[in-house]
C-alpha atoms as one frame of an Amber mdcrd trajectory, in Angstrom:
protein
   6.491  45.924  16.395   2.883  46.048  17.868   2.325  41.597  16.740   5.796
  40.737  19.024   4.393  43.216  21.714   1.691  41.606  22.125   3.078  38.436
  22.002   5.120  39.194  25.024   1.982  40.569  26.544   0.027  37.525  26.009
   3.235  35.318  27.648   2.826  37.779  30.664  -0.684  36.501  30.957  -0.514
  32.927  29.988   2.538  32.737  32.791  -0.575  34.326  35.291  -3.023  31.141
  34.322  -4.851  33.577  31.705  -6.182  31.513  28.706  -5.866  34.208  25.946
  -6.916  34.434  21.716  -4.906  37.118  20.100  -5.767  39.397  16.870  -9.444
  38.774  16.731 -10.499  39.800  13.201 -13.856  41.194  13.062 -14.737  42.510
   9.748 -12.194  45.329   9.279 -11.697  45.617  13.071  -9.516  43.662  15.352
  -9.323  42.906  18.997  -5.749  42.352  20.257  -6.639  40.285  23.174  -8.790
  38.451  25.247  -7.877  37.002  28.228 -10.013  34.729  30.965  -8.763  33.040
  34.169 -10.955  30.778  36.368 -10.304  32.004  40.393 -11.571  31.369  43.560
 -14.235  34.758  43.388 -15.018  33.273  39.797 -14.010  34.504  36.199 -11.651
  37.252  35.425 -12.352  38.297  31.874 -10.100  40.903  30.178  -9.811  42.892
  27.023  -6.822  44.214  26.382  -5.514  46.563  23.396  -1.504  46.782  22.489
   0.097  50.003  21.544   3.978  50.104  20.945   5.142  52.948  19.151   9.116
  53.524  19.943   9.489  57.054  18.686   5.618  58.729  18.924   5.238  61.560
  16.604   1.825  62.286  16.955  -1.540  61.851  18.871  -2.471  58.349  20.349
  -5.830  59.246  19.294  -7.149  60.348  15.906  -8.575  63.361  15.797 -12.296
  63.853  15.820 -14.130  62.732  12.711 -16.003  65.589  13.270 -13.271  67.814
  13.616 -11.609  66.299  10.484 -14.632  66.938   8.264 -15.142  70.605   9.784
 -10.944  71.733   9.268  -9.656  69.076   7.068  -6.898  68.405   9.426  -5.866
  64.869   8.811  -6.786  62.160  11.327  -3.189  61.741  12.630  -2.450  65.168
  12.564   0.396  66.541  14.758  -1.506  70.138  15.018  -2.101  70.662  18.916
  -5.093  69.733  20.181  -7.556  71.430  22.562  -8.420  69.478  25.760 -12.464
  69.394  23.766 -10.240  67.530  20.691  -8.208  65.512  23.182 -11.229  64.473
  25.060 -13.502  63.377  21.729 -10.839  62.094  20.185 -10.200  59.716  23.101
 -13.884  58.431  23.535 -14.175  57.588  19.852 -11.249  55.454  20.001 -12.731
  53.896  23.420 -15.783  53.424  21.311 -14.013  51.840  18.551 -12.084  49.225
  20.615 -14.158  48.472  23.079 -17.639  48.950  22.714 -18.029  48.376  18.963
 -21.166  46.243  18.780 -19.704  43.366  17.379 -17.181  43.225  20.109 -19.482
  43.733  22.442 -22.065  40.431  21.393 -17.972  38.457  20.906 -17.124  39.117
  24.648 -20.816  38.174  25.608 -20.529  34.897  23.371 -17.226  33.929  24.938
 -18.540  34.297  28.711 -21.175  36.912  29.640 -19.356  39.084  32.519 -18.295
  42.342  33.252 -14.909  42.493  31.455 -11.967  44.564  31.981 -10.784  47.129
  29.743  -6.767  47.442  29.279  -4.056  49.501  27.054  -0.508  48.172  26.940
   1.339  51.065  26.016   5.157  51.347  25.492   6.043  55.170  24.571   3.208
  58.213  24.207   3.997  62.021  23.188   1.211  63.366  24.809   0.873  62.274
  28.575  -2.506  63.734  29.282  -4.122  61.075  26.219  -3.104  58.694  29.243
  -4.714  60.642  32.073  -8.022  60.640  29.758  -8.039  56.994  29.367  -7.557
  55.827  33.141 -10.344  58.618  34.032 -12.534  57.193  31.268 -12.388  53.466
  33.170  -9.064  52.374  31.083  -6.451  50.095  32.993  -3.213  51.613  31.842
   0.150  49.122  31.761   3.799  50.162  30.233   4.942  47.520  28.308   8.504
  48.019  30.051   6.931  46.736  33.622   5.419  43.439  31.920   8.610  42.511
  30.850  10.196  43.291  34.048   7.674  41.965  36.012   8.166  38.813  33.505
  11.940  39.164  34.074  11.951  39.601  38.469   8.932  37.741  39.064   8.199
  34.219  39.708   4.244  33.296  37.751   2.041  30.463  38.215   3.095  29.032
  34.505   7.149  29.101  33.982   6.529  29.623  29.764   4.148  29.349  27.567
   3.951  29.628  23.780   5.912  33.266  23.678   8.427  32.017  25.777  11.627
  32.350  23.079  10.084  36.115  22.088  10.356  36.608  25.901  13.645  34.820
  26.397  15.293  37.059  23.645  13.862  40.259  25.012  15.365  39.272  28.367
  18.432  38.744  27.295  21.523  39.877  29.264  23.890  40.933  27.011  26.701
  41.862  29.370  27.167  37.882  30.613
């Protein structure tokens, strides 16, 4: 589900004038998106990570490596968490998709700016992973406003390439 979500996401940006690569590979990690879009004030560059569980059963973040090693909980684990576990847990996975080296010198190669850093997010068990991440610097979007906003508002770019994904989602069934 997480390859057609961010297929509509990327639509929602290509319909705002965003020129966008999806599913970077780099070595065993990935980057879901990149986005740029020339304006007025200059370059808007944008990284942006897709999450789209429907039915959550666990953490958004793993747990701790450290914390795994120490207990020998399991990464995913469903055990609560203390706010210390939360916390860790949601810096490392910060770390891991956005300021992995290799990402880092990828963004820089592409255009050297201050880029943002986005989640798309469509369901989360545990709200206060979400208050973590926008305190941490994270721009947090629900995948059920892009497609409304994709649905009720009029963008710069009437389709692009995800345009029958989009069309499908969209669709009205009661007409």
């Amino acid at each position: 589900m997480t390859l057609l979500a961010e297929e509509i996401v990327e639509e929602w940006l290509n319909r705002q004038g965003y020129f966008t690569i999806r599913g970077i590979k780099i070595g065993v990690h990935e980057i879901d998106l990149l986005a740029l879009r020339i304006t007025e004030q200059g370059v808007e560059c944008r990284h942006i990570e897709v999450q789209s569980s429907v039915n959550p059963v666990s953490y958004f973040s793993p747990l701790p490596k450290l914390i795994q090693k120490s207990t020998g909980r399991s990464a995913m684990s469903t055990k609560e968490r203390s706010v210390d576990e939360l916390k860790l847990g949601i810096q490392e996975w910060i770390d891991k998709k956005y300021y992995l080296k290799s990402k880092v010198q990828l963004r820089n190669k592409l255009y050297p700016a201050d880029w943002t850093f986005e989640l798309v997010i469509h369901k989360i068990k545990h709200p206060e992973e979400l208050l973590m991440l926008i305190d941490a610097g994270i721009r947090v979007h629900f995948l059920k406003d892009i497609v409304n906003e994709l649905k009720n508002t009029k963008m710069m770019i009437k389709s692009a390439s995800g345009a029958s994904l989009v069309d499908l989602v969209l669709l009205d069934i009661d007409e």
